[in-house]
Tab-separated table of N, CA and C and ligand atoms in Angstrom:
chain	number	residue	atom	x	y	z
A	28	UNK	N	-28.969	-61.185	-174.688
A	28	UNK	CA	-30.184	-61.439	-173.898
A	28	UNK	C	-31.412	-61.168	-174.761
A	29	UNK	N	-32.310	-62.116	-174.780
A	29	UNK	CA	-33.528	-61.945	-175.583
A	29	UNK	C	-34.441	-60.904	-174.944
A	30	UNK	N	-35.346	-60.404	-175.752
A	30	UNK	CA	-36.363	-59.484	-175.245
A	30	UNK	C	-37.271	-60.262	-174.291
A	31	UNK	N	-37.563	-59.652	-173.159
A	31	UNK	CA	-38.321	-60.310	-172.092
A	31	UNK	C	-39.525	-59.417	-171.745
A	32	UNK	N	-40.526	-60.046	-171.091
A	32	UNK	CA	-41.672	-59.259	-170.607
A	32	UNK	C	-41.783	-59.356	-169.100
A	33	UNK	N	-42.286	-58.302	-168.492
A	33	UNK	CA	-42.562	-58.333	-167.063
A	33	UNK	C	-43.909	-57.657	-166.810
A	34	UNK	N	-44.354	-57.751	-165.567
A	34	UNK	CA	-45.682	-57.262	-165.210
A	34	UNK	C	-45.551	-56.157	-164.168
A	35	UNK	N	-46.375	-55.143	-164.296
A	35	UNK	CA	-46.336	-53.986	-163.389
A	35	UNK	C	-47.723	-53.661	-162.857
A	36	UNK	N	-47.785	-53.245	-161.601
A	36	UNK	CA	-49.009	-52.609	-161.072
A	36	UNK	C	-48.611	-51.252	-160.501
A	37	UNK	N	-49.244	-50.193	-161.005
A	37	UNK	CA	-49.170	-48.904	-160.298
A	37	UNK	C	-50.262	-49.001	-159.227
A	38	UNK	N	-49.833	-48.948	-157.965
A	38	UNK	CA	-50.715	-49.282	-156.841
A	38	UNK	C	-51.634	-48.107	-156.466
A	39	UNK	N	-52.659	-48.388	-155.622
A	39	UNK	CA	-53.646	-47.341	-155.310
A	39	UNK	C	-53.052	-46.052	-154.751
A	40	UNK	N	-51.969	-46.137	-153.988
A	40	UNK	CA	-51.384	-44.900	-153.428
A	40	UNK	C	-50.873	-43.999	-154.542
A	41	UNK	N	-50.178	-44.582	-155.517
A	41	UNK	CA	-49.618	-43.782	-156.613
A	41	UNK	C	-50.724	-43.300	-157.555
A	42	UNK	N	-51.738	-44.142	-157.787
A	42	UNK	CA	-52.847	-43.721	-158.653
A	42	UNK	C	-53.559	-42.520	-158.031
A	43	UNK	N	-53.782	-42.585	-156.701
A	43	UNK	CA	-54.484	-41.471	-156.010
A	43	UNK	C	-53.722	-40.168	-156.154
A	44	UNK	N	-52.381	-40.275	-156.216
A	44	UNK	CA	-51.553	-39.061	-156.335
A	44	UNK	C	-51.347	-38.660	-157.794
A	45	UNK	N	-52.178	-39.193	-158.709
A	45	UNK	CA	-52.064	-38.914	-160.142
A	45	UNK	C	-50.680	-39.310	-160.654
A	46	UNK	N	-50.213	-40.494	-160.213
A	46	UNK	CA	-48.846	-40.895	-160.533
A	46	UNK	C	-48.698	-41.905	-161.656
A	47	UNK	N	-49.806	-42.264	-162.323
A	47	UNK	CA	-49.671	-43.300	-163.375
A	47	UNK	C	-48.680	-42.830	-164.445
A	48	UNK	N	-48.886	-41.616	-164.916
A	48	UNK	CA	-48.025	-41.103	-165.984
A	48	UNK	C	-46.577	-40.969	-165.546
A	49	UNK	N	-46.378	-40.602	-164.271
A	49	UNK	CA	-44.998	-40.448	-163.771
A	49	UNK	C	-44.290	-41.795	-163.740
A	50	UNK	N	-45.015	-42.850	-163.316
A	50	UNK	CA	-44.389	-44.178	-163.279
A	50	UNK	C	-44.117	-44.654	-164.711
A	51	UNK	N	-45.071	-44.424	-165.607
A	51	UNK	CA	-44.843	-44.841	-167.003
A	51	UNK	C	-43.646	-44.092	-167.595
A	52	UNK	N	-43.504	-42.828	-167.244
A	52	UNK	CA	-42.340	-42.072	-167.741
A	52	UNK	C	-41.040	-42.730	-167.273
A	53	UNK	N	-40.992	-43.144	-166.004
A	53	UNK	CA	-39.780	-43.814	-165.489
A	53	UNK	C	-39.535	-45.131	-166.227
A	54	UNK	N	-40.630	-45.855	-166.517
A	54	UNK	CA	-40.515	-47.128	-167.244
A	54	UNK	C	-39.889	-46.864	-168.614
A	55	UNK	N	-40.415	-45.863	-169.311
A	55	UNK	CA	-39.940	-45.580	-170.669
A	55	UNK	C	-38.522	-45.003	-170.646
A	56	UNK	N	-38.239	-44.142	-169.681
A	56	UNK	CA	-36.869	-43.607	-169.563
A	56	UNK	C	-35.889	-44.719	-169.216
A	57	UNK	N	-36.401	-45.778	-168.557
A	57	UNK	CA	-35.563	-46.926	-168.196
A	57	UNK	C	-35.349	-47.900	-169.334
A	58	UNK	N	-35.862	-47.571	-170.517
A	58	UNK	CA	-35.601	-48.402	-171.687
A	58	UNK	C	-36.629	-49.498	-171.917
A	59	UNK	N	-37.741	-49.458	-171.178
A	59	UNK	CA	-38.783	-50.482	-171.345
A	59	UNK	C	-39.985	-49.883	-172.070
A	60	UNK	N	-40.723	-50.766	-172.746
A	60	UNK	CA	-41.924	-50.356	-173.483
A	60	UNK	C	-43.156	-50.888	-172.779
A	61	UNK	N	-44.241	-50.110	-172.736
A	61	UNK	CA	-45.530	-50.614	-172.247
A	61	UNK	C	-46.241	-51.236	-173.444
A	62	UNK	N	-46.493	-52.572	-173.384
A	62	UNK	CA	-47.106	-53.240	-174.542
A	62	UNK	C	-48.567	-53.635	-174.289
A	63	UNK	N	-49.052	-53.437	-173.064
A	63	UNK	CA	-50.474	-53.616	-172.755
A	63	UNK	C	-50.727	-52.904	-171.440
A	64	UNK	N	-51.945	-52.399	-171.249
A	64	UNK	CA	-52.243	-51.719	-169.987
A	64	UNK	C	-53.737	-51.651	-169.740
A	65	UNK	N	-54.116	-51.611	-168.466
A	65	UNK	CA	-55.533	-51.571	-168.098
A	65	UNK	C	-55.694	-50.922	-166.725
A	66	UNK	N	-56.704	-50.071	-166.619
A	66	UNK	CA	-57.049	-49.398	-165.368
A	66	UNK	C	-58.198	-50.188	-164.754
A	67	UNK	N	-58.077	-50.618	-163.507
A	67	UNK	CA	-59.121	-51.454	-162.906
A	67	UNK	C	-59.044	-51.364	-161.392
A	68	UNK	N	-60.096	-51.877	-160.747
A	68	UNK	CA	-60.064	-51.994	-159.295
A	68	UNK	C	-60.101	-53.474	-158.952
A	69	UNK	N	-59.112	-53.935	-158.210
A	69	UNK	CA	-59.044	-55.349	-157.829
A	69	UNK	C	-60.181	-55.687	-156.870
A	70	UNK	N	-60.773	-56.854	-157.043
A	70	UNK	CA	-61.680	-57.375	-156.016
A	70	UNK	C	-60.822	-57.991	-154.910
A	71	UNK	N	-61.448	-58.202	-153.755
A	71	UNK	CA	-60.731	-58.854	-152.654
A	71	UNK	C	-60.246	-60.237	-153.088
A	72	UNK	N	-61.082	-60.962	-153.814
A	72	UNK	CA	-60.701	-62.301	-154.270
A	72	UNK	C	-59.488	-62.235	-155.202
A	73	UNK	N	-59.503	-61.270	-156.107
A	73	UNK	CA	-58.361	-61.132	-157.032
A	73	UNK	C	-57.078	-60.787	-156.269
A	74	UNK	N	-57.186	-59.851	-155.324
A	74	UNK	CA	-55.986	-59.433	-154.573
A	74	UNK	C	-55.437	-60.614	-153.761
A	75	UNK	N	-56.326	-61.372	-153.146
A	75	UNK	CA	-55.875	-62.541	-152.371
A	75	UNK	C	-55.207	-63.561	-153.273
A	76	UNK	N	-55.786	-63.786	-154.444
A	76	UNK	CA	-55.215	-64.770	-155.364
A	76	UNK	C	-53.882	-64.274	-155.924
A	77	UNK	N	-53.821	-62.992	-156.276
A	77	UNK	CA	-52.587	-62.448	-156.857
A	77	UNK	C	-51.433	-62.547	-155.873
A	78	UNK	N	-51.716	-62.257	-154.588
A	78	UNK	CA	-50.664	-62.256	-153.565
A	78	UNK	C	-50.678	-63.539	-152.724
A	79	UNK	N	-51.223	-64.633	-153.271
A	79	UNK	CA	-51.374	-65.891	-152.506
A	79	UNK	C	-50.052	-66.371	-151.907
A	80	UNK	N	-48.952	-66.079	-152.601
A	80	UNK	CA	-47.640	-66.506	-152.099
A	80	UNK	C	-47.336	-65.894	-150.723
A	81	UNK	N	-47.979	-64.784	-150.407
A	81	UNK	CA	-47.743	-64.098	-149.125
A	81	UNK	C	-48.817	-64.409	-148.083
A	82	UNK	N	-49.685	-65.407	-148.340
A	82	UNK	CA	-50.879	-65.531	-147.480
A	82	UNK	C	-50.587	-65.864	-146.025
A	83	UNK	N	-49.412	-66.421	-145.742
A	83	UNK	CA	-49.069	-66.698	-144.338
A	83	UNK	C	-48.352	-65.527	-143.658
A	84	UNK	N	-48.069	-64.484	-144.419
A	84	UNK	CA	-47.303	-63.366	-143.849
A	84	UNK	C	-48.216	-62.478	-142.996
A	85	UNK	N	-47.655	-61.882	-141.939
A	85	UNK	CA	-48.488	-61.064	-141.053
A	85	UNK	C	-49.118	-59.862	-141.746
A	86	UNK	N	-48.521	-59.406	-142.847
A	86	UNK	CA	-49.038	-58.212	-143.513
A	86	UNK	C	-50.066	-58.527	-144.600
A	87	UNK	N	-50.422	-59.816	-144.770
A	87	UNK	CA	-51.267	-60.213	-145.901
A	87	UNK	C	-52.617	-59.481	-145.919
A	88	UNK	N	-53.341	-59.487	-144.807
A	88	UNK	CA	-54.681	-58.868	-144.804
A	88	UNK	C	-54.612	-57.368	-145.086
A	89	UNK	N	-53.618	-56.706	-144.490
A	89	UNK	CA	-53.445	-55.270	-144.742
A	89	UNK	C	-53.108	-55.020	-146.210
A	90	UNK	N	-52.273	-55.888	-146.772
A	90	UNK	CA	-51.873	-55.735	-148.173
A	90	UNK	C	-53.099	-55.873	-149.084
A	91	UNK	N	-53.939	-56.856	-148.806
A	91	UNK	CA	-55.148	-57.057	-149.612
A	91	UNK	C	-56.074	-55.842	-149.467
A	92	UNK	N	-56.227	-55.345	-148.237
A	92	UNK	CA	-57.089	-54.172	-148.018
A	92	UNK	C	-56.545	-52.961	-148.781
A	93	UNK	N	-55.236	-52.772	-148.717
A	93	UNK	CA	-54.628	-51.639	-149.430
A	93	UNK	C	-54.788	-51.782	-150.941
A	94	UNK	N	-54.536	-52.963	-151.462
A	94	UNK	CA	-54.563	-53.149	-152.923
A	94	UNK	C	-55.970	-53.049	-153.502
A	95	UNK	N	-56.993	-53.170	-152.626
A	95	UNK	CA	-58.378	-53.031	-153.095
A	95	UNK	C	-58.960	-51.664	-152.700
A	96	UNK	N	-58.129	-50.786	-152.150
A	96	UNK	CA	-58.636	-49.507	-151.617
A	96	UNK	C	-58.908	-48.474	-152.708
A	97	UNK	N	-58.472	-48.751	-153.919
A	97	UNK	CA	-58.682	-47.816	-155.018
A	97	UNK	C	-58.210	-48.449	-156.308
A	98	UNK	N	-58.425	-47.763	-157.434
A	98	UNK	CA	-58.019	-48.321	-158.721
A	98	UNK	C	-56.498	-48.477	-158.839
A	99	UNK	N	-56.115	-49.371	-159.723
A	99	UNK	CA	-54.698	-49.605	-160.031
A	99	UNK	C	-54.535	-49.558	-161.551
A	100	UNK	N	-53.280	-49.462	-161.996
A	100	UNK	CA	-53.009	-49.560	-163.434
A	100	UNK	C	-52.071	-50.739	-163.637
A	101	UNK	N	-52.601	-51.794	-164.268
A	101	UNK	CA	-51.776	-52.983	-164.521
A	101	UNK	C	-51.232	-52.890	-165.939
A	102	UNK	N	-49.992	-53.327	-166.126
A	102	UNK	CA	-49.427	-53.270	-167.475
A	102	UNK	C	-48.387	-54.348	-167.689
A	103	UNK	N	-48.106	-54.571	-168.965
A	103	UNK	CA	-47.076	-55.513	-169.384
A	103	UNK	C	-45.954	-54.692	-170.007
A	104	UNK	N	-44.738	-54.947	-169.551
A	104	UNK	CA	-43.574	-54.193	-170.016
A	104	UNK	C	-42.658	-55.122	-170.801
A	105	UNK	N	-41.992	-54.547	-171.779
A	105	UNK	CA	-41.131	-55.368	-172.633
A	105	UNK	C	-39.789	-54.676	-172.845
A	106	UNK	N	-38.741	-55.481	-172.875
A	106	UNK	CA	-37.411	-54.945	-173.161
A	106	UNK	C	-36.340	-55.947	-172.763
A	107	UNK	N	-35.100	-55.567	-172.966
A	107	UNK	CA	-33.989	-56.451	-172.587
A	107	UNK	C	-33.954	-56.596	-171.075
A	108	UNK	N	-33.833	-57.827	-170.601
A	108	UNK	CA	-33.793	-58.087	-169.148
A	108	UNK	C	-34.904	-57.346	-168.416
A	109	UNK	N	-36.114	-57.394	-168.967
A	109	UNK	CA	-37.194	-56.539	-168.452
A	109	UNK	C	-37.474	-56.767	-166.961
A	110	UNK	N	-37.422	-58.021	-166.502
A	110	UNK	CA	-37.734	-58.288	-165.091
A	110	UNK	C	-36.734	-57.550	-164.201
A	111	UNK	N	-35.444	-57.781	-164.478
A	111	UNK	CA	-34.413	-57.155	-163.640
A	111	UNK	C	-34.397	-55.636	-163.822
A	112	UNK	N	-34.549	-55.221	-165.064
A	112	UNK	CA	-34.500	-53.785	-165.358
A	112	UNK	C	-35.618	-53.042	-164.613
A	113	UNK	N	-36.842	-53.609	-164.636
A	113	UNK	CA	-37.948	-52.905	-163.972
A	113	UNK	C	-37.732	-52.879	-162.460
A	114	UNK	N	-37.156	-53.941	-161.922
A	114	UNK	CA	-36.891	-53.925	-160.477
A	114	UNK	C	-35.865	-52.843	-160.122
A	115	UNK	N	-34.939	-52.601	-161.035
A	115	UNK	CA	-33.990	-51.495	-160.814
A	115	UNK	C	-34.710	-50.150	-160.868
A	116	UNK	N	-35.628	-50.019	-161.828
A	116	UNK	CA	-36.395	-48.768	-161.952
A	116	UNK	C	-37.238	-48.534	-160.696
A	117	UNK	N	-37.788	-49.628	-160.125
A	117	UNK	CA	-38.634	-49.515	-158.929
A	117	UNK	C	-37.831	-49.202	-157.681
A	118	UNK	N	-36.675	-49.827	-157.522
A	118	UNK	CA	-35.910	-49.706	-156.279
A	118	UNK	C	-36.377	-50.723	-155.251
A	119	UNK	N	-35.783	-50.693	-154.071
A	119	UNK	CA	-36.068	-51.664	-153.016
A	119	UNK	C	-37.545	-51.607	-152.597
A	120	UNK	N	-38.061	-52.762	-152.121
A	120	UNK	CA	-39.475	-52.857	-151.701
A	120	UNK	C	-39.828	-51.757	-150.700
A	121	UNK	N	-38.926	-51.524	-149.753
A	121	UNK	CA	-39.152	-50.478	-148.744
A	121	UNK	C	-38.607	-49.145	-149.282
A	122	UNK	N	-39.479	-48.174	-149.528
A	122	UNK	CA	-39.015	-46.893	-150.091
A	122	UNK	C	-37.875	-46.269	-149.293
A	123	UNK	N	-37.851	-46.511	-147.982
A	123	UNK	CA	-36.788	-45.934	-147.148
A	123	UNK	C	-35.422	-46.509	-147.507
A	124	UNK	N	-35.431	-47.716	-148.105
A	124	UNK	CA	-34.159	-48.355	-148.484
A	124	UNK	C	-33.876	-48.250	-149.979
A	125	UNK	N	-34.789	-47.629	-150.711
A	125	UNK	CA	-34.637	-47.548	-152.172
A	125	UNK	C	-33.618	-46.469	-152.554
A	126	UNK	N	-32.908	-46.720	-153.654
A	126	UNK	CA	-31.915	-45.752	-154.137
A	126	UNK	C	-32.599	-44.478	-154.634
A	127	UNK	N	-31.850	-43.391	-154.590
A	127	UNK	CA	-32.330	-42.115	-155.133
A	127	UNK	C	-32.687	-42.292	-156.606
A	128	UNK	N	-33.761	-41.643	-157.002
A	128	UNK	CA	-34.145	-41.666	-158.414
A	128	UNK	C	-35.023	-42.843	-158.800
A	129	UNK	N	-35.329	-43.727	-157.836
A	129	UNK	CA	-36.200	-44.869	-158.151
A	129	UNK	C	-37.667	-44.496	-157.891
A	130	UNK	N	-38.553	-45.282	-158.497
A	130	UNK	CA	-39.993	-45.044	-158.345
A	130	UNK	C	-40.403	-45.095	-156.879
A	131	UNK	N	-39.935	-46.115	-156.164
A	131	UNK	CA	-40.396	-46.254	-154.776
A	131	UNK	C	-39.819	-45.170	-153.869
A	132	UNK	N	-38.581	-44.760	-154.147
A	132	UNK	CA	-38.005	-43.660	-153.364
A	132	UNK	C	-38.818	-42.386	-153.575
A	133	UNK	N	-39.170	-42.133	-154.831
A	133	UNK	CA	-39.784	-40.850	-155.166
A	133	UNK	C	-41.299	-40.820	-154.961
A	134	UNK	N	-41.967	-41.976	-155.072
A	134	UNK	CA	-43.437	-41.976	-155.004
A	134	UNK	C	-43.989	-42.866	-153.893
A	135	UNK	N	-43.187	-43.722	-153.279
A	135	UNK	CA	-43.671	-44.624	-152.240
A	135	UNK	C	-43.740	-43.936	-150.883
A	136	UNK	N	-44.520	-44.540	-149.979
A	136	UNK	CA	-44.694	-43.993	-148.635
A	136	UNK	C	-44.040	-44.896	-147.598
A	137	UNK	N	-44.347	-46.195	-147.673
A	137	UNK	CA	-43.768	-47.168	-146.737
A	137	UNK	C	-43.739	-48.530	-147.431
A	138	UNK	N	-43.333	-49.566	-146.673
A	138	UNK	CA	-43.102	-50.868	-147.299
A	138	UNK	C	-44.387	-51.452	-147.901
A	139	UNK	N	-45.533	-51.050	-147.404
A	139	UNK	CA	-46.804	-51.510	-147.995
A	139	UNK	C	-47.220	-50.585	-149.137
A	140	UNK	N	-47.300	-49.312	-148.847
A	140	UNK	CA	-47.716	-48.327	-149.863
A	140	UNK	C	-46.474	-47.905	-150.644
A	141	UNK	N	-46.011	-48.840	-151.478
A	141	UNK	CA	-44.723	-48.609	-152.138
A	141	UNK	C	-44.860	-48.308	-153.630
A	142	UNK	N	-45.998	-47.748	-154.002
A	142	UNK	CA	-46.229	-47.122	-155.318
A	142	UNK	C	-46.405	-48.083	-156.486
A	143	UNK	N	-45.590	-49.140	-156.550
A	143	UNK	CA	-45.698	-50.017	-157.720
A	143	UNK	C	-45.141	-51.400	-157.418
A	144	UNK	N	-45.648	-52.359	-158.176
A	144	UNK	CA	-45.201	-53.750	-158.078
A	144	UNK	C	-44.535	-54.146	-159.381
A	145	UNK	N	-43.502	-54.976	-159.282
A	145	UNK	CA	-42.890	-55.585	-160.467
A	145	UNK	C	-42.608	-57.039	-160.197
A	146	UNK	N	-42.766	-57.874	-161.205
A	146	UNK	CA	-42.523	-59.323	-161.048
A	146	UNK	C	-41.098	-59.570	-160.583
A	147	UNK	N	-40.926	-60.675	-159.815
A	147	UNK	CA	-39.583	-60.945	-159.278
A	147	UNK	C	-38.772	-61.933	-160.102
A	148	UNK	N	-39.382	-62.569	-161.107
A	148	UNK	CA	-38.655	-63.538	-161.952
A	148	UNK	C	-39.448	-63.734	-163.242
A	149	UNK	N	-38.809	-64.208	-164.311
A	149	UNK	CA	-39.531	-64.405	-165.575
A	149	UNK	C	-40.728	-65.353	-165.441
A	150	UNK	N	-40.602	-66.400	-164.605
A	150	UNK	CA	-41.708	-67.355	-164.440
A	150	UNK	C	-42.893	-66.668	-163.754
A	151	UNK	N	-42.598	-65.881	-162.718
A	151	UNK	CA	-43.653	-65.140	-162.021
A	151	UNK	C	-44.284	-64.129	-162.977
A	152	UNK	N	-43.455	-63.495	-163.795
A	152	UNK	CA	-43.963	-62.506	-164.746
A	152	UNK	C	-44.992	-63.155	-165.669
A	153	UNK	N	-44.693	-64.341	-166.175
A	153	UNK	CA	-45.621	-65.022	-167.089
A	153	UNK	C	-46.942	-65.305	-166.376
A	154	UNK	N	-46.874	-65.751	-165.120
A	154	UNK	CA	-48.103	-66.040	-164.355
A	154	UNK	C	-48.889	-64.762	-164.099
A	155	UNK	N	-48.174	-63.703	-163.713
A	155	UNK	CA	-48.860	-62.453	-163.367
A	155	UNK	C	-49.477	-61.798	-164.606
A	156	UNK	N	-48.777	-61.877	-165.745
A	156	UNK	CA	-49.341	-61.345	-166.993
A	156	UNK	C	-50.626	-62.107	-167.334
A	157	UNK	N	-50.570	-63.448	-167.222
A	157	UNK	CA	-51.737	-64.274	-167.572
A	157	UNK	C	-52.903	-64.048	-166.612
A	158	UNK	N	-52.608	-63.564	-165.405
A	158	UNK	CA	-53.663	-63.284	-164.419
A	158	UNK	C	-54.580	-62.155	-164.921
A	159	UNK	N	-54.012	-61.202	-165.658
A	159	UNK	CA	-54.774	-60.014	-166.064
A	159	UNK	C	-54.998	-59.879	-167.570
A	160	UNK	N	-54.157	-60.513	-168.375
A	160	UNK	CA	-54.226	-60.286	-169.816
A	160	UNK	C	-54.353	-61.608	-170.576
A	161	UNK	N	-55.168	-61.567	-171.649
A	161	UNK	CA	-55.239	-62.718	-172.554
A	161	UNK	C	-54.167	-62.532	-173.630
A	162	UNK	N	-53.809	-63.640	-174.249
A	162	UNK	CA	-52.790	-63.576	-175.309
A	162	UNK	C	-53.137	-62.568	-176.369
A	163	UNK	N	-54.444	-62.442	-176.661
A	163	UNK	CA	-54.868	-61.528	-177.737
A	163	UNK	C	-54.751	-60.053	-177.322
A	164	UNK	N	-54.557	-59.779	-176.022
A	164	UNK	CA	-54.361	-58.384	-175.578
A	164	UNK	C	-52.946	-57.918	-175.874
A	165	UNK	N	-52.055	-58.860	-176.137
A	165	UNK	CA	-50.634	-58.532	-176.279
A	165	UNK	C	-50.259	-58.516	-177.751
A	166	UNK	N	-49.803	-57.351	-178.212
A	166	UNK	CA	-49.495	-57.209	-179.644
A	166	UNK	C	-48.303	-58.064	-180.022
B	215	LIG	P1	-44.929	-56.015	-154.040
B	215	LIG	O1	-43.787	-55.859	-154.949
B	215	LIG	O2	-46.280	-55.710	-154.561
B	215	LIG	O3	-44.931	-57.533	-153.491
B	215	LIG	C1	-45.510	-57.882	-152.256
B	215	LIG	C2	-45.940	-56.691	-151.455
B	215	LIG	O4	-46.133	-56.931	-150.089
B	215	LIG	C3	-44.833	-55.651	-151.494
B	215	LIG	O5	-44.700	-55.109	-152.755
B	215	LIG	C4	-45.300	-54.728	-150.406
B	215	LIG	O6	-46.327	-53.854	-150.836
B	215	LIG	C5	-45.881	-55.720	-149.407
B	215	LIG	N1	-44.916	-55.999	-148.337
B	215	LIG	C6	-43.759	-56.644	-148.405
B	215	LIG	N2	-43.170	-56.720	-147.212
B	215	LIG	C7	-43.986	-56.073	-146.340
B	215	LIG	C8	-43.935	-55.791	-144.958
B	215	LIG	N3	-42.911	-56.190	-144.212
B	215	LIG	N4	-44.960	-55.108	-144.402
B	215	LIG	C9	-46.009	-54.700	-145.161
B	215	LIG	N5	-46.119	-54.948	-146.505
B	215	LIG	C10	-45.111	-55.615	-147.074
């Protein structure tokens, strides 16, 4: 399997709890490298565009409000099977259903405030990386 990249957001709930470093530690312990990163606050327009695939879902407005409620840490991760590997590190979307030892189990609160986001496929990862990073940001 070739080296792959995926995209991560440490969400406002985890950032507020001083959890950026804890999530990065899990990423690195999981065999992935952080190859770019940025601390920022999403605008409402950015959050709506980033989560546009969910715009018909009943939780969309709440999700946008939550994702703009405080700063986030966006990053690009690299490693073997990075998309799948990071999803394993994160655990299930709903922290209540996530396996022990996963980021969402340990740092998430509920299905919305679930500590971190990871791309769901290599194609999505490429789009999500390009949403926040230019080619020249990536070593
Ligand atoms: P994320 O991996 O960022 O991708 C979409 C997000 O929508 C997801 O994590 C959750 O934060 C949120 N989400 C998914 N399903 C629900 C739900 N049923 N209720 C509220 N938020 C949800």
